[in-house]
Amino acid sequence: MTQDAAVTTATKDAARQGAASGSPELDDATRAALDADIALLQQGSRTWSSVTVAQRVTLLRALRTSVAATIEDWADTAADSKGLRPGHPLRGEEWLSGPYSVLGAIDAYADTLTKLSEGRSALDGVRIGRAPGGRTKVDAFPLTGIDRFLLSGFTGEVWLQPGITPNTARESAGLAQLTPSASGGVGLVLGAGNITSIPVLDVMYELLAHNRVALLKVNPTQDALVPVYERALAPLIEPGFLRIVRGGPAVGAYLTGHRDLVHVHITGSAATFDAIVWGSGATGKRRRRENRPQLKKPITAELGGVSPIIVVPGEWTDADLAYQAEHVATMRLQNCGHNCIAGQVVIMSSDWPQAEQFRAALRRAYAGAPERPIWYPGSPVRMQQASDDYPDALVLADRLLVEIGDGQDATALENTEYFAPVLGVVELPGTGQRFLDAAVEHANEKLQGTLGGNLIIDPATEKALGTGFERAIAELRYGSIAINGWTAFGFITPTLTWGAYPGNTLDDVGSGIGVVHNALLLDGVERSIVRGPFRPFPRSLPVLNGGGRFTILPTPPWFVSARTAAQVSEGLTRFRARGGVLGLVKTLLQALRA
């Protein structure tokens, strides 16, 4: 065992002991171990500043190899930790949201850094155009032939903040990799507890967007993944660019206040963010009132919110109604609803002739999805809260469906991120542009947060709305928007960005501050937009699709209703890790059975 490895092991053990004691104060051994890790990272920060961009590409390739070697252990450990037994149809979620996402990010970052190392712009070969309001947009997905084929019908754009020109976008793309010798110091990443790729993706963004090496404190729900992380991320750990520690709130409190950590990034809740920035109890309230934050260093955050699913009325077939109902159910039930980006409020038209048909299809899809444990700490309490808020809610299997009726108050539904299998439906009057504008205003003004919004619209209706549709999208104030898709697609696509709509502050943090992922290393991001197919294969064929987008996917593997999702998700991850045409063909055949 090397000295670095010995120190890391000592840190983990000491932090575990400190957390187990339940004491708000850390013992001397824990503090010493954490301090030693931070001292090693300070040395690692100096080393990182001497590594050229071309050498960083080599490091990313080594990282890819080590991650690829862990994919099975990673997915199995994650699924087991969430109570998904072997053979459970939803175990595929842990392949896509774990190692698949990380491998895709490594590939995308390596491509960006390769361009920069060769003296080219990070946006070389990437199309740049215009979006509503004079904004610059970057066509950030798909950028590879395999993505164009496997994810045909899906596209992604990054809209930059007003005033940024295409030339400025090209010149500034690269962020800290434009000045690789400028050290960003040592930062703290407080890892998410729900999705296993998030801590790793956040560490990578610290390193590549900010030249900041990182101390990662994993959420206790991810403790079982630490040995996998250590193997997967060994190329970052061994030279001192990363340290991983366990621990509870006491460890977190000590680290956020540590003088040698220059920045904090958190994926979590607004309550945790406020406790870090202002403190807790009466002291925190007083500091906030006096605008005296206790945190003396910059902080970025992704904090979730209540995500809308706007269903624009049109003339839908029975197959459309069933498919889009399954789509909505997936937005809520993937990972049992323990997602910051889970759709929570369906906004639909009370004047839609097919409204009751869609409600019936949604009830069937929501009730028919495979059952699974409610595993995230605190979620059973929030389920009970939802039951108390809406005692007349439909209890379907292990989940709640809240259908807001006339005179019923939707405030709790629209302002409480339940982080559990709770889905609500509200209605607004109107059709066409009138309904769409009202729904956008409702989402902007009534729902808590600005992380992600979803919108479902058939091709004929979108075409009829014309420029009014794009204007409405521009008015929708969310950091990620999915049209005929789910914003989780934006999360899993590394060249898109992930984070709240700009404008939040320490005092009113909303869904967070800053962005992550962003493998093109774009500056001045406003939002990312995903566009997908309204109909799956074979109804996506031009002769059947009414002008919609073609896709080869029948039921996407992330749908909770996809019968072969586990096999397809595993196959796609293995292909991403190791290639192999035969394996890909087998996976595609499984997809056709979904």
PDB file of C-alpha atoms in Angstrom, residues 537-538 552-555 563-564 568 585-594:
ATOM      1  CA  PHE A 537     -40.836   2.847 -34.036  1.00  0.00           C
ATOM      2  CA  PRO A 538     -42.565   1.612 -36.194  1.00  0.00           C
ATOM      3  CA  ILE A 552     -35.407   3.357 -34.442  1.00  0.00           C
ATOM      4  CA  LEU A 553     -36.437   2.968 -30.785  1.00  0.00           C
ATOM      5  CA  PRO A 554     -39.730   1.194 -30.115  1.00  0.00           C
ATOM      6  CA  THR A 555     -39.967   1.749 -26.366  1.00  0.00           C
ATOM      7  CA  ARG A 563     -40.077  -5.172 -21.015  1.00  0.00           C
ATOM      8  CA  THR A 564     -36.445  -5.649 -22.015  1.00  0.00           C
ATOM      9  CA  VAL A 568     -30.948  -3.297 -23.356  1.00  0.00           C
ATOM     10  CA  VAL A 585     -26.861  -6.234 -32.744  1.00  0.00           C
ATOM     11  CA  LYS A 586     -28.078  -8.486 -29.925  1.00  0.00           C
ATOM     12  CA  THR A 587     -28.948  -5.408 -27.866  1.00  0.00           C
ATOM     13  CA  LEU A 588     -30.909  -3.863 -30.726  1.00  0.00           C
ATOM     14  CA  LEU A 589     -32.855  -7.081 -31.195  1.00  0.00           C
ATOM     15  CA  GLN A 590     -33.699  -6.999 -27.483  1.00  0.00           C
ATOM     16  CA  ALA A 591     -34.805  -3.362 -27.908  1.00  0.00           C
ATOM     17  CA  LEU A 592     -37.241  -4.389 -30.633  1.00  0.00           C
ATOM     18  CA  ARG A 593     -38.906  -6.703 -28.095  1.00  0.00           C
ATOM     19  CA  ALA A 594     -39.404  -3.879 -25.572  1.00  0.00           C
TER      20      ALA A 594
END
